[in-house]
Short mmCIF file of C-alpha atoms in Angstrom, two decimals:
data_model
loop_
_atom_site.label_atom_id
_atom_site.label_comp_id
_atom_site.label_asym_id
_atom_site.label_seq_id
_atom_site.Cartn_x
_atom_site.Cartn_y
_atom_site.Cartn_z
CA MET A 1 8.18 -6.37 23.54
CA PRO A 2 6.32 -4.19 21.16
CA ASP A 3 4.63 -1.16 22.83
CA ALA A 4 1.04 -1.96 22.91
CA THR A 5 -0.96 1.09 23.17
CA GLY A 6 -3.81 1.99 20.77
CA THR A 7 -1.35 4.52 18.99
CA SER A 8 1.44 2.41 18.23
CA LEU A 9 -0.67 -0.43 17.17
CA LEU A 10 -2.71 1.78 14.65
CA ARG A 11 1.00 2.79 13.38
CA TYR A 12 1.81 -0.89 13.19
CA ALA A 13 -0.92 -1.41 10.45
CA GLU A 14 -0.01 2.07 8.90
CA VAL A 15 3.51 0.67 8.27
CA GLN A 16 2.26 -2.43 6.90
CA TRP A 17 -0.07 -0.76 4.37
CA PHE A 18 2.72 1.63 3.45
CA TYR A 19 4.86 -1.25 2.73
CA ALA A 20 2.17 -3.22 0.88
CA ARG A 21 1.55 -0.34 -1.44
CA GLN A 22 5.20 0.49 -2.02
CA MET A 23 6.00 -3.19 -3.03
CA GLN A 24 3.19 -3.01 -5.42
CA GLN A 25 4.40 0.19 -7.09
CA LEU A 26 7.82 -1.32 -7.35
CA ASP A 27 6.76 -4.58 -9.34
CA LEU A 28 4.37 -2.42 -11.63
CA GLY A 29 7.29 -0.31 -12.31
CA LYS A 30 5.59 2.65 -11.06
CA ALA A 31 9.01 4.35 -10.60
CA GLY A 32 7.83 7.98 -9.87
CA PRO A 33 5.20 7.03 -7.26
CA TRP A 34 7.41 4.66 -5.74
CA ALA A 35 10.31 7.06 -5.30
CA ARG A 36 8.21 9.51 -3.37
CA THR A 37 7.62 7.02 -0.88
CA PHE A 38 11.06 7.93 -0.10
CA THR A 39 12.52 11.38 1.14
CA GLU A 40 13.91 13.75 -1.15
CA ASP A 41 17.80 12.79 -0.14
CA ALA A 42 16.80 9.17 0.96
CA VAL A 43 19.72 6.69 0.92
CA PHE A 44 18.97 3.29 -0.86
CA ASP A 45 21.68 0.76 -0.19
CA VAL A 46 20.67 -2.69 -1.81
CA PRO A 47 22.94 -5.40 -2.98
CA THR A 48 21.87 -5.11 -6.72
CA LEU A 49 23.26 -1.57 -7.02
CA PRO A 50 27.18 -1.35 -6.98
CA GLU A 51 26.75 1.88 -4.62
CA PRO A 52 24.14 3.06 -2.56
CA VAL A 53 21.76 5.73 -4.35
CA ARG A 54 20.89 9.01 -2.83
CA GLY A 55 17.98 10.87 -3.87
CA ARG A 56 14.46 10.33 -5.89
CA ALA A 57 16.40 10.84 -9.41
CA GLY A 58 18.58 7.99 -8.66
CA LEU A 59 15.66 5.77 -7.22
CA VAL A 60 13.82 6.31 -10.45
CA ALA A 61 16.70 5.39 -12.69
CA ALA A 62 17.33 2.24 -10.79
CA VAL A 63 13.86 0.76 -10.89
CA GLU A 64 13.18 1.77 -14.54
CA ARG A 65 16.30 0.05 -15.35
CA ALA A 66 15.31 -2.96 -13.20
CA HIS A 67 11.94 -3.16 -14.75
CA ALA A 68 13.23 -2.76 -18.42
CA ARG A 69 15.60 -5.70 -17.68
CA LEU A 70 13.09 -7.86 -16.27
CA ALA A 71 10.57 -7.03 -19.31
CA GLU A 72 13.38 -7.84 -21.78
CA ALA A 73 13.92 -11.34 -20.11
CA GLY A 74 10.08 -12.08 -19.88
CA GLU A 75 10.21 -12.22 -16.15
CA ARG A 76 7.93 -11.01 -13.33
CA HIS A 77 9.12 -10.15 -9.87
CA ARG A 78 7.06 -9.68 -6.61
CA HIS A 79 8.42 -8.44 -3.44
CA PHE A 80 6.64 -10.01 -0.69
CA MET A 81 7.65 -8.32 2.41
CA GLY A 82 6.67 -9.48 5.95
CA MET A 83 7.92 -9.82 9.72
CA VAL A 84 7.65 -6.26 10.10
CA ASP A 85 8.95 -5.04 13.31
CA VAL A 86 9.04 -1.39 14.34
CA LEU A 87 10.96 0.25 16.97
CA GLU A 88 10.07 3.79 17.98
CA ARG A 89 12.72 6.66 18.78
CA ALA A 90 11.83 9.39 21.03
CA ASP A 91 11.68 11.81 18.25
CA GLY A 92 9.08 9.41 16.45
CA THR A 93 11.44 8.23 13.82
CA LEU A 94 10.92 4.59 13.21
CA ASP A 95 13.28 1.89 12.90
CA VAL A 96 12.06 -1.16 10.97
CA ARG A 97 13.52 -4.39 10.18
CA SER A 98 11.60 -7.00 8.13
CA TYR A 99 11.82 -9.72 5.77
CA THR A 100 11.28 -9.54 1.75
CA THR A 101 11.21 -12.57 -0.20
CA VAL A 102 11.41 -12.04 -4.05
CA TYR A 103 9.81 -14.37 -6.18
CA ALA A 104 10.80 -14.83 -10.03
CA SER A 105 8.19 -15.83 -12.47
CA VAL A 106 8.89 -16.64 -16.13
CA ALA A 107 5.81 -16.27 -18.52
CA GLY A 108 5.01 -19.88 -19.72
CA GLY A 109 7.44 -20.98 -17.23
CA VAL A 110 7.39 -21.64 -13.41
CA SER A 111 7.50 -19.51 -10.20
CA ARG A 112 10.04 -19.56 -7.90
CA VAL A 113 12.20 -18.33 -4.99
CA HIS A 114 14.43 -15.54 -6.19
CA ARG A 115 16.17 -13.79 -3.16
CA VAL A 116 15.42 -13.65 0.59
CA CYS A 117 16.38 -10.31 1.98
CA VAL A 118 16.30 -8.33 5.18
CA CYS A 119 15.53 -4.82 5.11
CA GLU A 120 16.45 -2.38 7.68
CA ASP A 121 14.63 0.93 7.08
CA VAL A 122 14.53 4.60 8.69
CA LEU A 123 10.90 5.89 8.35
CA VAL A 124 10.04 9.56 8.92
CA ARG A 125 6.96 11.44 8.70
CA VAL A 126 6.80 14.15 5.76
CA ASP A 127 3.67 16.36 6.06
CA GLY A 128 2.12 13.34 8.05
CA GLU A 129 2.94 10.78 5.39
CA LEU A 130 5.43 8.20 6.25
CA ARG A 131 8.71 8.17 3.99
CA VAL A 132 11.72 6.15 3.89
CA ALA A 133 14.80 7.92 4.90
CA HIS A 134 17.30 5.17 4.65
CA ARG A 135 16.97 1.66 3.44
CA LYS A 136 19.81 -1.01 3.66
CA VAL A 137 18.85 -4.51 2.40
CA THR A 138 21.21 -7.52 2.83
CA ARG A 139 20.58 -10.89 0.98
CA ASP A 140 20.72 -14.13 2.51
CA ASP A 141 22.54 -15.78 -0.20
CA LEU A 142 25.57 -13.30 0.07
CA PRO A 143 28.30 -13.71 2.55
CA MET B 1 -0.71 6.95 0.20
CA PRO B 2 -2.88 5.12 2.31
CA ASP B 3 -5.52 7.17 4.24
CA ALA B 4 -3.97 7.02 7.72
CA THR B 5 -7.10 7.67 10.07
CA GLY B 6 -7.88 5.43 12.99
CA THR B 7 -10.78 4.08 11.19
CA SER B 8 -8.99 2.99 8.01
CA LEU B 9 -6.23 1.59 9.99
CA LEU B 10 -8.53 -0.69 11.96
CA ARG B 11 -10.17 -1.84 8.61
CA TYR B 12 -6.62 -2.39 7.28
CA ALA B 13 -6.30 -4.95 10.28
CA GLU B 14 -9.86 -6.14 9.67
CA VAL B 15 -9.11 -6.94 5.96
CA GLN B 16 -6.10 -9.05 6.92
CA TRP B 17 -7.65 -11.14 9.26
CA PHE B 18 -10.67 -11.63 6.77
CA TYR B 19 -8.11 -12.98 4.35
CA ALA B 20 -6.39 -14.80 6.79
CA ARG B 21 -9.20 -16.88 7.91
CA GLN B 22 -10.75 -17.25 4.31
CA MET B 23 -7.28 -18.67 3.09
CA GLN B 24 -7.13 -21.36 5.91
CA GLN B 25 -10.74 -22.17 5.09
CA LEU B 26 -9.57 -22.50 1.63
CA ASP B 27 -6.65 -24.85 2.49
CA LEU B 28 -8.80 -26.98 5.23
CA GLY B 29 -11.42 -27.71 2.36
CA LYS B 30 -14.00 -26.02 4.49
CA ALA B 31 -15.92 -25.47 1.30
CA GLY B 32 -19.28 -23.87 2.92
CA PRO B 33 -17.77 -21.37 5.29
CA TRP B 34 -15.15 -20.50 2.62
CA ALA B 35 -17.86 -19.78 0.12
CA ARG B 36 -19.86 -17.68 2.77
CA THR B 37 -17.02 -15.23 2.92
CA PHE B 38 -18.30 -14.45 -0.64
CA THR B 39 -21.45 -12.52 -1.64
CA GLU B 40 -24.57 -14.71 -2.88
CA ASP B 41 -23.83 -13.68 -6.28
CA ALA B 42 -20.19 -13.24 -6.14
CA VAL B 43 -17.84 -13.49 -9.35
CA PHE B 44 -14.87 -15.73 -8.89
CA ASP B 45 -12.45 -15.37 -12.02
CA VAL B 46 -9.32 -17.51 -11.37
CA PRO B 47 -6.88 -19.19 -14.00
CA THR B 48 -7.45 -22.73 -12.73
CA LEU B 49 -11.20 -22.63 -13.69
CA PRO B 50 -12.13 -22.40 -17.57
CA GLU B 51 -14.73 -19.74 -17.07
CA PRO B 52 -15.63 -17.45 -14.10
CA VAL B 53 -17.69 -19.04 -11.46
CA ARG B 54 -20.98 -17.04 -10.19
CA GLY B 55 -22.74 -17.83 -6.76
CA ARG B 56 -21.78 -19.44 -3.86
CA ALA B 57 -22.92 -23.22 -5.34
CA GLY B 58 -20.14 -22.91 -7.79
CA LEU B 59 -17.67 -21.74 -5.21
CA VAL B 60 -18.28 -24.81 -3.00
CA ALA B 61 -18.19 -27.25 -6.22
CA ALA B 62 -14.99 -25.82 -7.23
CA VAL B 63 -13.31 -25.92 -3.79
CA GLU B 64 -14.47 -29.58 -3.34
CA ARG B 65 -13.26 -30.60 -6.53
CA ALA B 66 -9.82 -29.09 -6.04
CA HIS B 67 -9.58 -30.48 -2.52
CA ALA B 68 -10.33 -34.13 -3.64
CA ARG B 69 -7.83 -33.76 -6.51
CA LEU B 70 -5.10 -32.49 -4.10
CA ALA B 71 -5.93 -35.40 -1.39
CA GLU B 72 -5.68 -37.92 -4.58
CA ALA B 73 -2.29 -36.59 -5.37
CA GLY B 74 -1.18 -36.73 -1.82
CA GLU B 75 -0.48 -32.83 -2.01
CA ARG B 76 -1.02 -30.06 0.48
CA HIS B 77 -1.55 -26.64 -0.79
CA ARG B 78 -1.42 -23.28 1.21
CA HIS B 79 -2.35 -20.15 -0.17
CA PHE B 80 -0.21 -17.56 1.74
CA MET B 81 -1.69 -13.87 0.78
CA GLY B 82 0.08 -10.53 1.59
CA MET B 83 1.18 -7.23 0.38
CA VAL B 84 -2.67 -6.32 0.93
CA ASP B 85 -3.48 -2.74 -0.59
CA VAL B 86 -6.69 -1.00 0.00
CA LEU B 87 -8.59 1.56 -1.68
CA GLU B 88 -11.90 2.81 -0.58
CA ARG B 89 -14.66 3.95 -2.82
CA ALA B 90 -16.78 6.89 -1.67
CA ASP B 91 -19.69 4.31 -1.25
CA GLY B 92 -17.46 2.33 1.35
CA THR B 93 -16.72 -0.41 -1.14
CA LEU B 94 -12.93 -1.54 -1.13
CA ASP B 95 -10.83 -2.32 -4.00
CA VAL B 96 -8.33 -4.66 -2.97
CA ARG B 97 -5.07 -5.51 -4.40
CA SER B 98 -2.64 -8.40 -3.03
CA TYR B 99 -0.22 -11.34 -3.89
CA THR B 100 -0.63 -14.56 -2.89
CA THR B 101 1.83 -17.50 -3.09
CA VAL B 102 0.54 -20.88 -3.31
CA TYR B 103 2.99 -23.36 -1.57
CA ALA B 104 2.48 -27.01 -2.55
CA SER B 105 4.14 -30.03 -0.47
CA VAL B 106 4.22 -33.93 -0.84
CA ALA B 107 3.86 -35.83 2.11
CA GLY B 108 6.99 -37.50 2.39
CA GLY B 109 8.52 -35.16 -0.15
CA VAL B 110 9.48 -31.42 -0.41
CA SER B 111 7.74 -28.08 -0.36
CA ARG B 112 7.93 -25.60 -3.29
CA VAL B 113 6.42 -22.54 -4.57
CA HIS B 114 3.71 -23.70 -6.64
CA ARG B 115 2.05 -20.47 -8.15
CA VAL B 116 2.65 -16.62 -7.51
CA CYS B 117 -0.60 -14.87 -7.97
CA VAL B 118 -1.94 -11.28 -7.80
CA CYS B 119 -5.61 -11.04 -6.41
CA GLU B 120 -7.86 -8.45 -7.18
CA ASP B 121 -10.97 -8.22 -5.07
CA VAL B 122 -14.18 -5.93 -4.41
CA LEU B 123 -15.11 -6.16 -0.89
CA VAL B 124 -18.54 -5.22 0.18
CA ARG B 125 -20.17 -5.18 3.67
CA VAL B 126 -23.19 -7.48 4.27
CA ASP B 127 -24.81 -7.38 7.73
CA GLY B 128 -21.73 -5.61 9.03
CA GLU B 129 -19.39 -8.31 7.74
CA LEU B 130 -16.73 -8.30 4.96
CA ARG B 131 -17.72 -10.23 1.85
CA VAL B 132 -16.05 -10.80 -1.53
CA ALA B 133 -18.41 -9.55 -4.45
CA HIS B 134 -15.55 -10.03 -7.15
CA ARG B 135 -12.45 -11.74 -7.26
CA LYS B 136 -9.94 -11.65 -10.12
CA VAL B 137 -6.72 -13.92 -10.12
CA THR B 138 -3.97 -13.88 -12.46
CA ARG B 139 -0.89 -15.91 -12.48
CA ASP B 140 2.58 -14.51 -12.76
CA ASP B 141 3.62 -17.58 -14.86
CA LEU B 142 0.88 -16.95 -17.45
CA PRO B 143 1.61 -14.55 -20.44
CA MET C 1 -15.96 -14.50 10.75
CA PRO C 2 -13.43 -12.32 12.95
CA ASP C 3 -15.14 -10.37 15.79
CA ALA C 4 -14.35 -6.76 14.18
CA THR C 5 -14.60 -4.42 17.34
CA GLY C 6 -11.84 -1.94 17.75
CA THR C 7 -10.46 -3.78 20.45
CA SER C 8 -9.90 -6.99 18.65
CA LEU C 9 -8.60 -5.46 15.60
CA LEU C 10 -5.78 -3.67 17.80
CA ARG C 11 -5.13 -6.78 19.20
CA TYR C 12 -5.00 -8.56 15.93
CA ALA C 13 -2.01 -5.77 14.96
CA GLU C 14 -0.31 -6.63 18.31
CA VAL C 15 -0.59 -10.51 17.56
CA GLN C 16 1.17 -9.71 14.26
CA TRP C 17 3.70 -7.51 15.63
CA PHE C 18 4.43 -9.94 18.46
CA TYR C 19 5.20 -12.94 15.94
CA ALA C 20 7.42 -10.45 13.77
CA ARG C 21 9.68 -9.65 16.55
CA GLN C 22 9.48 -13.23 17.90
CA MET C 23 10.45 -14.65 14.53
CA GLN C 24 13.52 -12.20 13.79
CA GLN C 25 14.77 -13.08 17.40
CA LEU C 26 14.74 -16.71 16.26
CA ASP C 27 16.50 -16.18 13.32
CA LEU C 28 19.02 -14.07 14.89
CA GLY C 29 19.80 -16.76 17.34
CA LYS C 30 18.79 -14.63 20.26
CA ALA C 31 17.80 -17.47 22.43
CA GLY C 32 17.29 -15.65 25.59
CA PRO C 33 14.70 -12.96 24.37
CA TRP C 34 13.19 -15.69 22.20
CA ALA C 35 12.51 -17.99 24.88
CA ARG C 36 10.96 -14.93 26.99
CA THR C 37 8.35 -14.66 24.57
CA PHE C 38 7.15 -18.11 25.91
CA THR C 39 5.68 -18.65 29.41
CA GLU C 40 7.80 -20.23 32.23
CA ASP C 41 6.31 -23.63 31.47
CA ALA C 42 5.43 -23.43 27.88
CA VAL C 43 5.22 -26.71 25.70
CA PHE C 44 6.90 -26.30 22.36
CA ASP C 45 5.96 -29.13 20.15
CA VAL C 46 7.74 -28.98 16.60
CA PRO C 47 8.64 -31.83 14.17
CA THR C 48 12.43 -31.07 14.54
CA LEU C 49 12.54 -32.20 18.14
CA PRO C 50 12.21 -35.72 19.07
CA GLU C 51 9.48 -34.79 22.05
CA PRO C 52 8.10 -31.68 23.07
CA VAL C 53 10.10 -29.18 25.02
CA ARG C 54 8.81 -27.87 28.53
CA GLY C 55 10.11 -24.40 29.98
CA ARG C 56 12.24 -21.82 28.95
CA ALA C 57 15.65 -23.50 29.58
CA GLY C 58 14.77 -26.26 27.05
CA LEU C 59 13.79 -23.72 24.66
CA VAL C 60 17.01 -21.83 24.81
CA ALA C 61 19.11 -25.04 24.42
CA ALA C 62 16.99 -25.98 21.28
CA VAL C 63 17.61 -22.61 19.62
CA GLU C 64 21.20 -22.57 20.51
CA ARG C 65 21.73 -26.03 19.07
CA ALA C 66 19.84 -25.17 15.82
CA HIS C 67 21.68 -21.99 15.37
CA ALA C 68 25.15 -23.70 15.83
CA ARG C 69 24.15 -26.32 13.24
CA LEU C 70 22.97 -23.55 10.87
CA ALA C 71 26.32 -21.64 11.18
CA GLU C 72 28.14 -24.73 10.70
CA ALA C 73 26.25 -25.76 7.86
CA GLY C 74 26.92 -22.13 6.29
CA GLU C 75 23.04 -21.76 6.26
CA ARG C 76 20.59 -19.13 6.96
CA HIS C 77 17.09 -19.54 7.90
CA ARG C 78 14.27 -17.17 8.04
CA HIS C 79 10.85 -17.80 9.51
CA PHE C 80 8.27 -16.09 7.48
CA MET C 81 4.80 -16.25 9.52
CA GLY C 82 1.61 -15.05 8.09
CA MET C 83 -2.14 -16.10 7.59
CA VAL C 84 -2.52 -15.38 11.45
CA ASP C 85 -6.00 -16.15 12.38
CA VAL C 86 -6.94 -15.42 16.04
CA LEU C 87 -9.91 -16.90 18.33
CA GLU C 88 -10.58 -15.42 21.72
CA ARG C 89 -11.79 -17.62 24.24
CA ALA C 90 -14.06 -16.28 27.15
CA ASP C 91 -11.33 -15.91 29.47
CA GLY C 92 -9.14 -13.76 27.07
CA THR C 93 -6.73 -16.70 26.05
CA LEU C 94 -5.97 -16.44 22.34
CA ASP C 95 -6.11 -19.68 19.82
CA VAL C 96 -3.86 -18.51 16.91
CA ARG C 97 -3.45 -20.50 13.69
CA SER C 98 -1.00 -19.37 11.13
CA TYR C 99 1.30 -20.46 8.44
CA THR C 100 5.32 -20.34 8.37
CA THR C 101 7.41 -20.79 5.38
CA VAL C 102 10.90 -21.32 6.36
CA TYR C 103 13.33 -20.26 3.58
CA ALA C 104 16.77 -21.71 3.59
CA SER C 105 20.16 -19.93 1.94
CA VAL C 106 23.43 -21.01 1.40
CA ALA C 107 26.14 -17.99 1.66
CA GLY C 108 27.25 -18.02 -2.07
CA GLY C 109 24.44 -20.24 -3.18
CA VAL C 110 20.64 -19.79 -3.69
CA SER C 111 17.70 -19.01 -1.60
CA ARG C 112 14.87 -22.01 -1.27
CA VAL C 113 11.87 -22.70 0.56
CA HIS C 114 12.74 -25.12 3.16
CA ARG C 115 9.56 -25.88 4.95
CA VAL C 116 6.02 -24.81 5.07
CA CYS C 117 4.23 -25.33 8.39
CA VAL C 118 1.14 -24.68 10.25
CA CYS C 119 1.76 -23.33 13.83
CA GLU C 120 -1.13 -23.54 16.38
CA ASP C 121 -0.49 -21.49 19.53
CA VAL C 122 -2.20 -20.51 22.71
CA LEU C 123 -1.42 -17.15 23.72
CA VAL C 124 -1.86 -15.61 27.14
CA ARG C 125 -1.03 -12.42 28.82
CA VAL C 126 1.83 -12.35 31.36
CA ASP C 127 2.16 -8.58 33.24
CA GLY C 128 0.30 -7.27 30.17
CA GLU C 129 2.37 -8.99 27.65
CA LEU C 130 1.66 -11.64 25.11
CA ARG C 131 3.38 -15.01 25.55
CA VAL C 132 3.15 -18.33 24.09
CA ALA C 133 1.95 -20.86 26.38
CA HIS C 134 1.75 -23.86 23.96
CA ARG C 135 2.85 -24.33 20.41
CA LYS C 136 2.16 -27.11 17.99
CA VAL C 137 3.84 -27.14 14.65
CA THR C 138 3.18 -29.47 11.97
CA ARG C 139 5.03 -29.65 8.73
CA ASP C 140 3.13 -29.81 5.19
CA ASP C 141 5.86 -32.52 3.94
CA LEU C 142 5.33 -34.95 6.71
CA PRO C 143 2.39 -37.49 6.44
#
């Protein structure tokens, strides 16, 4: 069961907050600020990309491409993360497993569930702030 | 990145809790208690109303109307908020941006995504308790 | 409004974390660890079972059955809980009311909202850890 000391519970709130901001940056197409929530050499392994991206330049490019495609299609996506579970390693690194539902809406149309994903992150601290060092996302609709 | 002091992290939990209760009151049709989570002269600007409502009497009336319409239609709505991001101003006022998915269920039918919304609130403290002073909701399916 | 002392806010984070882990154990089919998040004689009253289950052996059996059925159907379910509201009784017992959306995905198919539920739990502490002593789940699509 979760380690229920004050320190770990405050950190739990911090992790939730970190993700809330990160997902909003993603959906707003704020590629630069979003990429800076990852470490310089982060690995980003998601089903929508043909192979894992490494490093912030690739992250920025991936988000800009995705955002442009959505704008063209007249769609809005929202990444709604939750069920965040945190495991702390002895060195302070955090292994975080969570769910993300992606909603898609068409302007003048309807909103729907687009994807249901599991997100496995490795979070580290850089200059006191949380950063994603590794992200692996799997989609429930893929075998 | 979020301000990660103990005070702000405790407040982050408080804001989440505040919204959980507020959304449940809304879905239960508890118009009075729900309206009291707003300031006396709160502005409530949502796409379902032809113009912004100002003040608690208007809030109560809006919720009672919505609840009656749903009961008549045999529908239940649940407002599921998340991805709560909080920015604190120098005077302690909180700017909160979050997502809300509204689910609709028909008794004897199915459940579905009804709306995906972005909620921008201004939260203030009145007698030590959080209150919404201003709410602006936008719907992802509207242009 | 929620009791906003440091103690209750830390506990709020603890309750959220407890549920995140519990729901993940459920969806992973980890019947044993999941059942141990309930008290020995917990009552589990959900619409998918013909009558309430009492005790961990019954909980384990119910989850194993459900997991086998899903595997057979090629479906994945994710229980996404949120809008967690907590009320503390004088003796420290917690009454928790929350929403759970269940998403269903078919491998090679699509993801969709399966159920929208309200979950009413009684949480107690056993050896310092949170445990569900009683759970009552209702489904929004049932009359």
